[in-house]
Tab-separated table of C-alpha atoms in Angstrom:
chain	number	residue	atom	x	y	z
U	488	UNK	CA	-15.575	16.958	15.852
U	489	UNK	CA	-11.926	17.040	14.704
U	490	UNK	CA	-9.932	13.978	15.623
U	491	UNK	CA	-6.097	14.415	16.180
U	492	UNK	CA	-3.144	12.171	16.484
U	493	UNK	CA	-0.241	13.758	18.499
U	494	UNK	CA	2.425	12.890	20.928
U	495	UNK	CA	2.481	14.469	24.142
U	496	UNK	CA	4.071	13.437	27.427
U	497	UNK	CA	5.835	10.963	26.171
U	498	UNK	CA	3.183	9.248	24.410
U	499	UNK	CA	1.263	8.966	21.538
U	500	UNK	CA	-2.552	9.718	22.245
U	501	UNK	CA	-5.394	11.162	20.341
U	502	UNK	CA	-7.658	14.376	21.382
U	503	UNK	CA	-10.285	16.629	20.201
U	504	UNK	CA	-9.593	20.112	18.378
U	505	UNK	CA	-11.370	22.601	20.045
U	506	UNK	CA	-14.207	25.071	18.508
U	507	UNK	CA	-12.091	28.076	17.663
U	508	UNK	CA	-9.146	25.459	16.372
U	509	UNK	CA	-6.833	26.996	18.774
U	510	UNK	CA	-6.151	23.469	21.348
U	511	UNK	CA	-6.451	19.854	21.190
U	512	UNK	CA	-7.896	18.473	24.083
U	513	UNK	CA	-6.770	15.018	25.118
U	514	UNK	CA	-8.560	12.428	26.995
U	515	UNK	CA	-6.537	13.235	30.230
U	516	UNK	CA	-8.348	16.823	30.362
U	517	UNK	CA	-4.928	18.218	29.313
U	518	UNK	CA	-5.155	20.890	27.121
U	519	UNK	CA	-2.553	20.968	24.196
U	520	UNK	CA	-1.944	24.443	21.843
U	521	UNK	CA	-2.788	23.484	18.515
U	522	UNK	CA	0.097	25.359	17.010
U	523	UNK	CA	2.536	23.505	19.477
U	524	UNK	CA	1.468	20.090	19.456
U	525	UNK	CA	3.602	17.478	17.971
U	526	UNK	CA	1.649	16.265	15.643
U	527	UNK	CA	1.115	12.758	13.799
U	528	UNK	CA	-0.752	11.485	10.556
U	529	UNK	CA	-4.130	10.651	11.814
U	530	UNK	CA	-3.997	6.952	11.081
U	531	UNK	CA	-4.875	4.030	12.948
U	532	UNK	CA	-2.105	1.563	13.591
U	533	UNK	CA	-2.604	-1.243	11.405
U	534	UNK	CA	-5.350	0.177	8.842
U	535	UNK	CA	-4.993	-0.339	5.445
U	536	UNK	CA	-4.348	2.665	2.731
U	537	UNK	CA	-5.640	2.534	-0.244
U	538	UNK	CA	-5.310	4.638	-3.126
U	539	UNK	CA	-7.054	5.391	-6.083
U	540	UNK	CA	-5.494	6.406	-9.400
U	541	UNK	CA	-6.737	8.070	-12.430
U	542	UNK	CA	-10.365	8.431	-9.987
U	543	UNK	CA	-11.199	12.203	-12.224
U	544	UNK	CA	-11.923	12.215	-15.846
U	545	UNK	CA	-10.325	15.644	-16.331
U	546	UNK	CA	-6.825	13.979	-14.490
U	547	UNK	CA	-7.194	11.364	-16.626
U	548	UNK	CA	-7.508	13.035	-19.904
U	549	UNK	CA	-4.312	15.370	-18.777
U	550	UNK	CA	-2.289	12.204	-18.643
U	551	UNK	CA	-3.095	10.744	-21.540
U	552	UNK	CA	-5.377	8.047	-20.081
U	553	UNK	CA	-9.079	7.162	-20.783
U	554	UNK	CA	-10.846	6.198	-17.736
U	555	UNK	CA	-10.686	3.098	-16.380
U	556	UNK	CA	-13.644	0.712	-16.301
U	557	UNK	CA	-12.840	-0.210	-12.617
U	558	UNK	CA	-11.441	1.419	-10.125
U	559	UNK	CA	-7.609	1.270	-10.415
U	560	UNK	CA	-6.401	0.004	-6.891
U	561	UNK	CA	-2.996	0.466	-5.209
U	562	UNK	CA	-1.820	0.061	-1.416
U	563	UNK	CA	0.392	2.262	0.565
U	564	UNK	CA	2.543	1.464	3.553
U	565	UNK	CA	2.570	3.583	6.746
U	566	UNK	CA	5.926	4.761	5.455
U	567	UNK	CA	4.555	7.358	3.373
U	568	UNK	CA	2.607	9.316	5.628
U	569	UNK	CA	3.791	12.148	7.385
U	570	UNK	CA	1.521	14.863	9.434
U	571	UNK	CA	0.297	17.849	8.713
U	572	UNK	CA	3.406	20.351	9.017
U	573	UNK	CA	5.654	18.010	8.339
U	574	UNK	CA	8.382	17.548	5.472
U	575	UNK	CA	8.167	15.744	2.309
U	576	UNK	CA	11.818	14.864	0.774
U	577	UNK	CA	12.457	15.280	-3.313
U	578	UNK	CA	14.896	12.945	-3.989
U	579	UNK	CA	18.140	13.929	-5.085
U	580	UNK	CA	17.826	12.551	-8.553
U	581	UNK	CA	14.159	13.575	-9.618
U	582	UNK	CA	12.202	16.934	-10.665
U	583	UNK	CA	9.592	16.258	-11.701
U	584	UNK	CA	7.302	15.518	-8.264
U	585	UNK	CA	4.245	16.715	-7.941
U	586	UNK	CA	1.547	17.071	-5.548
U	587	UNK	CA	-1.995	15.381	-5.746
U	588	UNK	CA	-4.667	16.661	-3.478
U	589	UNK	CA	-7.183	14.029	-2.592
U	590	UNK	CA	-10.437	13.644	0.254
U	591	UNK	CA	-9.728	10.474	2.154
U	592	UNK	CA	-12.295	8.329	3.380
U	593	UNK	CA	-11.708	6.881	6.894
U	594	UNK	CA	-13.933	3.712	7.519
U	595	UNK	CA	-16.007	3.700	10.900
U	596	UNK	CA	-17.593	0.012	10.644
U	597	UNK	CA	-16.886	-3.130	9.634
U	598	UNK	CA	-17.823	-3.623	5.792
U	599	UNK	CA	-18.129	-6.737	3.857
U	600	UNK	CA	-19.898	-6.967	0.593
U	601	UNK	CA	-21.862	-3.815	1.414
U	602	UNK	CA	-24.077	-2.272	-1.230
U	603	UNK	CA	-23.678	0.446	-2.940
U	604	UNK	CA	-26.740	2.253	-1.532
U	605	UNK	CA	-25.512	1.457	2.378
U	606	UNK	CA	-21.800	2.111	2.134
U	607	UNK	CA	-21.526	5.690	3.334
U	608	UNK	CA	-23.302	4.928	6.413
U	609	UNK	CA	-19.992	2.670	6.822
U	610	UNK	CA	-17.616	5.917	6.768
U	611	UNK	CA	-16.265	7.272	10.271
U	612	UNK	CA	-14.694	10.518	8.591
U	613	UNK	CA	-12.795	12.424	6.345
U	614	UNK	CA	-9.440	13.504	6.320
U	615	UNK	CA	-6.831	15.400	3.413
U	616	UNK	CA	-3.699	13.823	1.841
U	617	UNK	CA	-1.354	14.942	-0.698
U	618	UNK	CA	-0.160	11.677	-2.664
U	619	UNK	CA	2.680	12.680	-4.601
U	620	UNK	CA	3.639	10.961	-7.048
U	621	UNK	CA	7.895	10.959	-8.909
U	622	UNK	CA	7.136	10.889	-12.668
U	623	UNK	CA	11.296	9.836	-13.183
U	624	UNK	CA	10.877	6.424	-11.414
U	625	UNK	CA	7.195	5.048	-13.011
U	626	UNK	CA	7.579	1.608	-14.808
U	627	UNK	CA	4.348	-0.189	-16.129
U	628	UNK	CA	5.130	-3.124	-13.293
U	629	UNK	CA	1.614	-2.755	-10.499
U	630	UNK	CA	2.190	1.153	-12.177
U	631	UNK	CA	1.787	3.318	-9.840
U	632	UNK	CA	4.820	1.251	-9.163
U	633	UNK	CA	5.898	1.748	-4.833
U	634	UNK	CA	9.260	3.302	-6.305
U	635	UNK	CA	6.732	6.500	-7.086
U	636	UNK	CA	4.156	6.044	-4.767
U	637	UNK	CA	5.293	4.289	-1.116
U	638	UNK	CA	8.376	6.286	-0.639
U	639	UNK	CA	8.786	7.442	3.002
U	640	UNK	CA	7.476	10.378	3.932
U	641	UNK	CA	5.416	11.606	0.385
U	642	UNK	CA	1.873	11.552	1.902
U	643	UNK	CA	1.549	14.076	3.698
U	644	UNK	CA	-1.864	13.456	5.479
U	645	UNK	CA	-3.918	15.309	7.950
U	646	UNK	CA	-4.367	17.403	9.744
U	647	UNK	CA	-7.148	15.621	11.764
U	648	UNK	CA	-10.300	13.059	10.812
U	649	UNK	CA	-13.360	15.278	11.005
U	650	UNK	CA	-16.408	13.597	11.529
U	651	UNK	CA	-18.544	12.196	9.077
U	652	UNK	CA	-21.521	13.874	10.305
U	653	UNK	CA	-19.719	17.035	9.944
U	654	UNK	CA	-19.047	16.801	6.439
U	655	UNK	CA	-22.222	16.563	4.555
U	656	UNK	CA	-22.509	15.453	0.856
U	657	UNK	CA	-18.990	14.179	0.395
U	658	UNK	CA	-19.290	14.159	-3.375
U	659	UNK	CA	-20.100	17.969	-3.520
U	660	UNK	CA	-16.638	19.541	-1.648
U	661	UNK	CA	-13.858	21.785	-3.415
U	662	UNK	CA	-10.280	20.663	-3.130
U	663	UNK	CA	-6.974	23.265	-4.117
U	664	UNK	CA	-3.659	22.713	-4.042
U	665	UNK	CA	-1.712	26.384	-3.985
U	666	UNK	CA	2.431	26.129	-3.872
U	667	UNK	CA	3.722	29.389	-2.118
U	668	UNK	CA	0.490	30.422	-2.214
U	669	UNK	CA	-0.643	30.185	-6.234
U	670	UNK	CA	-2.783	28.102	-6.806
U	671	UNK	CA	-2.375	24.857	-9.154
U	672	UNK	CA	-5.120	22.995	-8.380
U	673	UNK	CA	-8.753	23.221	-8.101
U	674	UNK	CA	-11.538	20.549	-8.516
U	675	UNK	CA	-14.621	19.006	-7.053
U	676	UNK	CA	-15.607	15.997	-5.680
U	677	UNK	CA	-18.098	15.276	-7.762
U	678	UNK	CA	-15.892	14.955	-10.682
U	679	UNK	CA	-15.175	11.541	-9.055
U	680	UNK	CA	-15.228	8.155	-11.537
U	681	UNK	CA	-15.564	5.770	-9.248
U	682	UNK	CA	-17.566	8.134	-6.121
U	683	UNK	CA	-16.434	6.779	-2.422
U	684	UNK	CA	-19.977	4.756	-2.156
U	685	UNK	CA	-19.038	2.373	-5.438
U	686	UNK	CA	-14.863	2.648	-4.100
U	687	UNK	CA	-16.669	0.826	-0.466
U	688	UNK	CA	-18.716	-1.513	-2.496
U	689	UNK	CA	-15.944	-2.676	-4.911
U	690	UNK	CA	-12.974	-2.971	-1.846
U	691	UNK	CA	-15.777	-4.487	0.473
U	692	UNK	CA	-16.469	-7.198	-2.206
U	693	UNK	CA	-12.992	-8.115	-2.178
U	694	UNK	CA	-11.739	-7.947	1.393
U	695	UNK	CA	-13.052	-7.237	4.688
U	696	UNK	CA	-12.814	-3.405	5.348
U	697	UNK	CA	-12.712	-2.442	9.735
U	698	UNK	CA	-12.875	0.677	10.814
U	699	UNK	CA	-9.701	2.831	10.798
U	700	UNK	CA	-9.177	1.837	7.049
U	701	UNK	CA	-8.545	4.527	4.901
U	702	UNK	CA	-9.791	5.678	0.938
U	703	UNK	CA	-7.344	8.429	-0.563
U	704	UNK	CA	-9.730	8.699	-3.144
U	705	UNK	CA	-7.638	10.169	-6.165
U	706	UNK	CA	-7.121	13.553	-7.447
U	707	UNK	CA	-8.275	16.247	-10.124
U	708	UNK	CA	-6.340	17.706	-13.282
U	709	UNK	CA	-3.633	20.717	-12.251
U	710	UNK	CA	0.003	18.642	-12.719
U	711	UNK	CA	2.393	20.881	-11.259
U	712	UNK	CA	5.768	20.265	-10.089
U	713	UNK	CA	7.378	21.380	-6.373
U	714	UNK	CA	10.775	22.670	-5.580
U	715	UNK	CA	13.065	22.824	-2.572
U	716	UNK	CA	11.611	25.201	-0.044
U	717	UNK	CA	8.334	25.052	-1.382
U	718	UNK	CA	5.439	25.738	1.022
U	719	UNK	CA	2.466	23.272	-0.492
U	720	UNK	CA	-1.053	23.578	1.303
U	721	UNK	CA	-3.836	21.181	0.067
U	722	UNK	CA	-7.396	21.963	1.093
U	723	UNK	CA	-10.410	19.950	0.682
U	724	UNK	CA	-13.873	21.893	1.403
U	725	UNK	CA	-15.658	21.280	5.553
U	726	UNK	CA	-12.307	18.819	5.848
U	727	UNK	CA	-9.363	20.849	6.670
U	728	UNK	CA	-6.043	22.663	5.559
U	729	UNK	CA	-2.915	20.244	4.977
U	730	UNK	CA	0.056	22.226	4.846
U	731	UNK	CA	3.512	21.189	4.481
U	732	UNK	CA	6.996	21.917	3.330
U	733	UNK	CA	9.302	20.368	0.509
U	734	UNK	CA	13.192	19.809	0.928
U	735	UNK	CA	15.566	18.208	-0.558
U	736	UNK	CA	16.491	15.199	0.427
U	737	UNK	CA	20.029	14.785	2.367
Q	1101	UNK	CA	-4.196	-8.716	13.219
Q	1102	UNK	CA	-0.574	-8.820	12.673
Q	1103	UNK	CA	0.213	-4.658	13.047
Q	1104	UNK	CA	3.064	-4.681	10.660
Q	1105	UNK	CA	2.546	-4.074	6.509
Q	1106	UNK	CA	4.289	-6.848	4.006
Q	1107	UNK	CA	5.644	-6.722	1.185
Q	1108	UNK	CA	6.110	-8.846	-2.003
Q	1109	UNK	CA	8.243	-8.816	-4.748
Q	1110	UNK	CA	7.261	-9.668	-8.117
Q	1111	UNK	CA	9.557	-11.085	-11.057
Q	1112	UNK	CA	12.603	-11.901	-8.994
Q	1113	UNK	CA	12.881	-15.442	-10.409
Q	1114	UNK	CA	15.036	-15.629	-13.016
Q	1115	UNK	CA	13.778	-17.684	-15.628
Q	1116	UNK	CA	10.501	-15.968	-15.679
Q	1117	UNK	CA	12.296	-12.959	-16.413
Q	1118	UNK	CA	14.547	-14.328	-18.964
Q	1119	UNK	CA	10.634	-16.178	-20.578
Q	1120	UNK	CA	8.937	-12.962	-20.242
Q	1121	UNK	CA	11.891	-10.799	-21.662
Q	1122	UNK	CA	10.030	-10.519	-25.011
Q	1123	UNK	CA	6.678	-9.231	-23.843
Q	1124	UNK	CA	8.024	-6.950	-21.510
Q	1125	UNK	CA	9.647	-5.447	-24.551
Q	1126	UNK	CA	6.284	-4.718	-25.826
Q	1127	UNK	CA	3.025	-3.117	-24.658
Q	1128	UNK	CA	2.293	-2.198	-22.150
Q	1129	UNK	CA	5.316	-2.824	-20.384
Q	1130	UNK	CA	7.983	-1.511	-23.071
Q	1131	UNK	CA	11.243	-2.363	-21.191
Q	1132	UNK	CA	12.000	-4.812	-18.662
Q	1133	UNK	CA	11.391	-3.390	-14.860
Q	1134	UNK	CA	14.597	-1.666	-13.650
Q	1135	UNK	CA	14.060	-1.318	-10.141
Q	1136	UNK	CA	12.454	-4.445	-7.115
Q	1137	UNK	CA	9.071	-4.909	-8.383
Q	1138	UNK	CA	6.893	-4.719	-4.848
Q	1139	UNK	CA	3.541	-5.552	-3.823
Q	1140	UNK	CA	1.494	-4.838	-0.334
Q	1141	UNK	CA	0.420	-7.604	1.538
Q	1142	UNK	CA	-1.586	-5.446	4.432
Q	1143	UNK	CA	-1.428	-6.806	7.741
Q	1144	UNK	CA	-4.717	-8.625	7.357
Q	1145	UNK	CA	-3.643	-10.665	5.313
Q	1146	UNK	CA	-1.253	-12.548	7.704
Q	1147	UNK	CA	-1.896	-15.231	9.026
Q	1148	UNK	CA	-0.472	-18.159	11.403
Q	1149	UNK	CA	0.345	-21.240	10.514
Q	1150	UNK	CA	-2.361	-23.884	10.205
Q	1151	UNK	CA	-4.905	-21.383	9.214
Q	1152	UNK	CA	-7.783	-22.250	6.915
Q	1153	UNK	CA	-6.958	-19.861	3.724
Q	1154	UNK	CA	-10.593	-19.326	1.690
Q	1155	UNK	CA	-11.222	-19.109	-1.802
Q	1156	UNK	CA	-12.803	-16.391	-3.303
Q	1157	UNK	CA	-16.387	-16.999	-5.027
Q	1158	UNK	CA	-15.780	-18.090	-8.228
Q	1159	UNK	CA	-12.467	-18.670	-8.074
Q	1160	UNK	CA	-11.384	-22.568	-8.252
Q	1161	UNK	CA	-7.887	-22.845	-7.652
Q	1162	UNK	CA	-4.822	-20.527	-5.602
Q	1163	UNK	CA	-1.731	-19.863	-6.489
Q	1164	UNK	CA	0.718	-21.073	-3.995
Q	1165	UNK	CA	4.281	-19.747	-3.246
Q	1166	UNK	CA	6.519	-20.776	-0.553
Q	1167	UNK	CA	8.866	-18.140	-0.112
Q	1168	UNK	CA	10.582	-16.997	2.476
Q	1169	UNK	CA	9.823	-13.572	4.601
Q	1170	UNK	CA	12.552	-11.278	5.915
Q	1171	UNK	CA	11.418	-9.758	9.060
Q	1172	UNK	CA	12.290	-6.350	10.025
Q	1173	UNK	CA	13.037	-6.064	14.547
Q	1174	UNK	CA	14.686	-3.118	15.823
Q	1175	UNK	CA	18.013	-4.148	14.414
Q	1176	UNK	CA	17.239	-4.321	10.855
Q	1177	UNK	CA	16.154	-6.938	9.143
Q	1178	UNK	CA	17.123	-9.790	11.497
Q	1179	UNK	CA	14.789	-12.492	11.393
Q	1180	UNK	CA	13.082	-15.207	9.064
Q	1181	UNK	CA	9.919	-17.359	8.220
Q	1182	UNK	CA	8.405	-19.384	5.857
Q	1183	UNK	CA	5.464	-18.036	3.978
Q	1184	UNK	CA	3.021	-19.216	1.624
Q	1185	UNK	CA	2.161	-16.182	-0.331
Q	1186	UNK	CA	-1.613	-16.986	-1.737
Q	1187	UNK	CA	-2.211	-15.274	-4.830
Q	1188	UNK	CA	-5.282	-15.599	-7.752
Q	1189	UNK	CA	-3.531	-16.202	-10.745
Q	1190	UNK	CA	-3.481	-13.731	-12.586
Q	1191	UNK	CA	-0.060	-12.870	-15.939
Q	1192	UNK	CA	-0.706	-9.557	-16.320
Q	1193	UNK	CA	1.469	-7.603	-14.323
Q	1194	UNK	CA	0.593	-4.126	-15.534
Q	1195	UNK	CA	-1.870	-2.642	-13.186
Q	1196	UNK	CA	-1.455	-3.482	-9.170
Q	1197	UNK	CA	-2.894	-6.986	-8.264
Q	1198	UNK	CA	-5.291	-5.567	-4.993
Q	1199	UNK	CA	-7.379	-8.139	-5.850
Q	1200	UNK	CA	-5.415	-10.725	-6.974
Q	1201	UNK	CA	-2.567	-10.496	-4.020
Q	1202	UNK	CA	-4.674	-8.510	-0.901
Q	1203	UNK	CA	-6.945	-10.648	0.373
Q	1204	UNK	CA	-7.755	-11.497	3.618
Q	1205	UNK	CA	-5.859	-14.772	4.869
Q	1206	UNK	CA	-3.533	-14.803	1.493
Q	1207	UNK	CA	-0.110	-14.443	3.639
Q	1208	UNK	CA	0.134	-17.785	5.781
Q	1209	UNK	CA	3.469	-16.996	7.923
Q	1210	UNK	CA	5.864	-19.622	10.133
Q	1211	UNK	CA	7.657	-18.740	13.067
Q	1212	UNK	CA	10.152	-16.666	12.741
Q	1213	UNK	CA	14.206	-17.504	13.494
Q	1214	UNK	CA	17.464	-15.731	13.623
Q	1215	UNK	CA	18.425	-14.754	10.023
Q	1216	UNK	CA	21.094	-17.390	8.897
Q	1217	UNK	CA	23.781	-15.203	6.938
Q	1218	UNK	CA	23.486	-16.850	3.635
Q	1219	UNK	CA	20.500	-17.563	1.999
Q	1220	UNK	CA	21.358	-18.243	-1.638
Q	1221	UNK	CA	21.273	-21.653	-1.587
Q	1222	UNK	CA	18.075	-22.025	0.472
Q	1223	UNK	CA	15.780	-25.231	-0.648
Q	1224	UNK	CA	11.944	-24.465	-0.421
Q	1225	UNK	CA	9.546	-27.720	-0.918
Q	1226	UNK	CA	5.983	-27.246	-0.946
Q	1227	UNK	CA	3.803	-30.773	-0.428
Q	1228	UNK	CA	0.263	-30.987	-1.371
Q	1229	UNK	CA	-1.843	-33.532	0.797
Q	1230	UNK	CA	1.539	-35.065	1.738
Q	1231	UNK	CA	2.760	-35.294	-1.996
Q	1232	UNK	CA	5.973	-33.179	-3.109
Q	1233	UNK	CA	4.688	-30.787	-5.735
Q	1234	UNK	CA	7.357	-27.943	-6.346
Q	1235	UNK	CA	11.060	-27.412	-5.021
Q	1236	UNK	CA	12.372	-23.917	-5.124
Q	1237	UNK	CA	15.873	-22.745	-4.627
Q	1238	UNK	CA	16.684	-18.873	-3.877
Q	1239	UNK	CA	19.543	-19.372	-6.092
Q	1240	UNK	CA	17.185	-18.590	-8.762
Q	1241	UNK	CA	16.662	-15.056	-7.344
Q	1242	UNK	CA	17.459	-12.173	-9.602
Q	1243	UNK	CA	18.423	-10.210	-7.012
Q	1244	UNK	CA	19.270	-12.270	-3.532
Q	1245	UNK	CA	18.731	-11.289	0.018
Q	1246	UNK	CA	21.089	-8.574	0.910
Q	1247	UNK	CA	20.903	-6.760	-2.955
Q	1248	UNK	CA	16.882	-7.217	-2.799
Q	1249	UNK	CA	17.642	-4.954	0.835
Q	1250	UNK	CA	19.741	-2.860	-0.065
Q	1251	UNK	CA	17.784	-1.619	-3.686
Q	1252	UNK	CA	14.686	-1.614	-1.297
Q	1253	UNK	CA	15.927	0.571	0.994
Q	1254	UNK	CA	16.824	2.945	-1.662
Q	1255	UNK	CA	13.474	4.093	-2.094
Q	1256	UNK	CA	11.922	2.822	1.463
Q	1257	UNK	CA	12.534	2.030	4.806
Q	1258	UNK	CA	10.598	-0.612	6.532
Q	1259	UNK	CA	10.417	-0.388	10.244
Q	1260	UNK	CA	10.236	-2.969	12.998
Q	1261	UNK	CA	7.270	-5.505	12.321
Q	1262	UNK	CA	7.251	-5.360	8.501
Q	1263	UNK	CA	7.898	-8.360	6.364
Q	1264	UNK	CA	9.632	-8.709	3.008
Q	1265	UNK	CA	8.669	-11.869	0.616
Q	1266	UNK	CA	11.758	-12.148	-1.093
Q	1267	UNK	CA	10.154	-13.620	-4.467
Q	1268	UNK	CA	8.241	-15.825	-5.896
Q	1269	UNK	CA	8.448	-19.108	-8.157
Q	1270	UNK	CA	7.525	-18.705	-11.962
Q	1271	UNK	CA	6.063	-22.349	-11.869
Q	1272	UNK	CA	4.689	-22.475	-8.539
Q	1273	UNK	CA	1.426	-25.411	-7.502
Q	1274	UNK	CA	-1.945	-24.068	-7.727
Q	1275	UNK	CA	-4.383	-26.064	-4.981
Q	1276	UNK	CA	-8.048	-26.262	-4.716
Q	1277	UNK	CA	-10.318	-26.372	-1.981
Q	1278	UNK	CA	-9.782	-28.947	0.359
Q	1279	UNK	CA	-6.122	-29.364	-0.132
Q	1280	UNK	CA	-3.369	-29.625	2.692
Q	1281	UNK	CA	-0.232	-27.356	2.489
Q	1282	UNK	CA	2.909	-27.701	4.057
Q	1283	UNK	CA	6.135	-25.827	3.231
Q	1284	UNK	CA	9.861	-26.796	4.246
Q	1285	UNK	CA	13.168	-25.841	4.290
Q	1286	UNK	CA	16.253	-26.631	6.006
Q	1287	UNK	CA	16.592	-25.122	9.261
Q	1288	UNK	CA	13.321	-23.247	9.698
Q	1289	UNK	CA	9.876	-24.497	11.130
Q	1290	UNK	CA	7.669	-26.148	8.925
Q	1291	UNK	CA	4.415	-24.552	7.806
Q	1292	UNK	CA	1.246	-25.980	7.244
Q	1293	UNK	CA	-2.329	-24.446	5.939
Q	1294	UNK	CA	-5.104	-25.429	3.851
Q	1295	UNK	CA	-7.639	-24.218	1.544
Q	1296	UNK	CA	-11.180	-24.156	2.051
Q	1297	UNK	CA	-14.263	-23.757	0.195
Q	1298	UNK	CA	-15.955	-19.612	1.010
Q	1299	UNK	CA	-18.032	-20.223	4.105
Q	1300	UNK	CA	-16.677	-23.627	4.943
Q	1301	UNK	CA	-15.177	-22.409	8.332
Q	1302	UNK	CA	-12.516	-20.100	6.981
């Protein structure tokens, strides 16, 4: 099943996608058109977001890195998310912002210093982000510094949590990123460093993780830059289709 | 749970900027950080006053900051507490501290008040089992309250519920398990946690 966050009737709620994709249904009975529903990131209230960087060799290697020996952490704020649909803002000042396609890992049960082996069975489902990143503002202070990574609105994520159980071997799915339709992007999940099983192991042994908690697990080589009016559409395998535009900020 | 997100900022006292000018200079850093220097506290790690904070296996002693939060309502950023931002010391302020800042329990908060307009001279004592240990004034802020805001808000917006720690002390106490905190300041309610052994009823 597809899980989606929208607001309707006032409200925010959550429903189901139907089979053929074409309504949500909510909890209510109501039926909402897919293509009309206001939609929101599918995020719990109150879960944490982490991110991984530098979490592909081949990304890596493109920046100039060598991989890192553990897995190189950073949070997000709710900020930064915006749904599926929505707009992501270049800022006035920057070019050179580019979008990272990445499988997200949405946690389903309560996981504290879980092994390796077991941690899976502790995700709820799977959802798509595009965490983009503003090379102009790095600095090598907690780099990715917030400046480039927890600015409002540039994570686009969505458009629903599928179902664990409807995803299969999470380590074996394509992801693509295509800008007005070309493509600039294209990896695998199992190119992962750190694969989501070790990511739950090393976050459990540090914190409590509870369901709703989510893994944007870091993205493949393909650095491309977006412009104003750009249509972007990241697309990770049995997940779904994130699209959204790019504008320039007011 | 508190629902909202906070967030820290690193290497707004002064004179551990003006010590660490020379290595940030160098590798890895290269020049001295231009623009607020923030952390995420997530909302688990908040915590009321009083709470038991616990330390991490193998780790022997936390790093203590008083500090004060700026608390975002629907008008802005309106309100204030004390906070004791728990950290694992850690001087390497290259890669993000997840580890070091994000742990459960490691963002004791007071009650929050009106925000008083000026800030800048601001006193913050921290006491260890009823001993005075560190006094920290916000003068020492590279950037105070309403620039920290305002260069914030140039790159994010934090809505209703979210917290800002305006800084940190270079020198601040470290305390071990067992020890009593309590953190005070002129005009705002007193806060008080303690440290505890993993497993010993944290």
């Amino acid at each position: 099943m597809k899980h989606v966050r929208l607001v309707h009737a006032g409200r925010e709620q959550w429903g189901v996608l139907s089979a053929d994709g074409a309504s949500v249904r909510l909890a209510s009975g109501h039926d909402v058109a897919f293509d009309e529903a206001v939609l929101l990131p599918p995020v719990t209230p109150g879960a944490r977001i982490f991110a991984l960087g530098l979490n592909y060799a081949d990304h890596s290697a493109e920046l100039g890195f060598k991989a890192p020996d553990k897995p190189l952490v950073f949070l997000k704020g709710p900020n930064s998310l915006v749904a599926h649909g929505g707009t992501a803002w270049r800022p006035r000042d920057a070019e050179q912002m580019h979008p990272e396609c990445e499988l997200v890992a949405v946690i389903g049960q309560t996981a504290r210093n879980v092994a390796e082996d077991d941690a899976l069975a502790h995700v709820g489902g799977y959802t798509v982000a595009c965490d983009y990143a503003v090379r102009e503002y790095l600095e090598n202070y907690y780099r990715p510094n917030l400046r480039v990574k927890n600015r409002d609105a540039l994570t686009p994520l969505g458009p629903w949590v599928v179902d664990a159980a409807d995803v299969g071997d999470p380590q074996a799915l394509r992801l693509s990123t295509t800008i007005n339709g070309a493509e600039v992007q294209s990896g695998s999940t199992a190119d992962m460093v750190f694969p989501i099983a070790r990511l739950i192991a090393y976050l459990s042994a540090i914190m409590t993780l509870e369901p709703g908690d989510m893994i944007l697990t870091g993205t493949p080589h393909g650095v491309a830059f977006v412009n104003d009016g750009d249509a972007v559409v990241c697309e990770v395998e049995g997940v779904g289709r994130l699209a959204h535009r790019v504008e320039l900020a007011p | 749970m508190f629902a909202g997100t906070a967030y820290g900022t690193a290497l707004n006292d002064r004179r551990q900027v003006a010590a660490l000018d020379p290595a940030f200079r160098a590798a890895p850093y290269k020049a001295p950080p231009q623009a607020p220097v923030l952390y995420i506290k997530p909302g688990h790690c908040v915590v009321a006053g009083g709470a038991v904070v616990a330390l991490p296996a193998g780790c022997d002693a936390l790093g203590i900051a008083a500090t004060v939060a700026l608390q975002w309502t629907v008008t802005g950023p309106t309100a204030v507490r004390l906070a004791i931002d728990v950290s694992i010391p850690h001087d390497n302020f290259y890669r993000p501290a997840v580890a070091e800042l994000a742990r459960d329990g490691f963002l004791p908060v007071g009650a929050a008040i009106r925000r008083p307009a000026d800030l800048d001279a601001l006193e913050i004592v921290t006491e260890i089992d009823g001993e005075t240990v560190h006094r920290w004034s916000l003068s020492n802020l590279v950037r105070n309250v309403p620039t920290l805001i305002a260069d914030v808000a140039a790159f994010m917006t934090p809505m209703p519920g979210d917290m800002l720690l305006v800084g940190t002390a270079f020198d601040r106490p470290t305390a071990g398990a067992g020890r009593r905190i309590r953190v005070s300041a002129r005009g705002f309610p007193a806060l008080e946690a303690r440290i505890a052994a993993a497993g010993d009823g944290a």
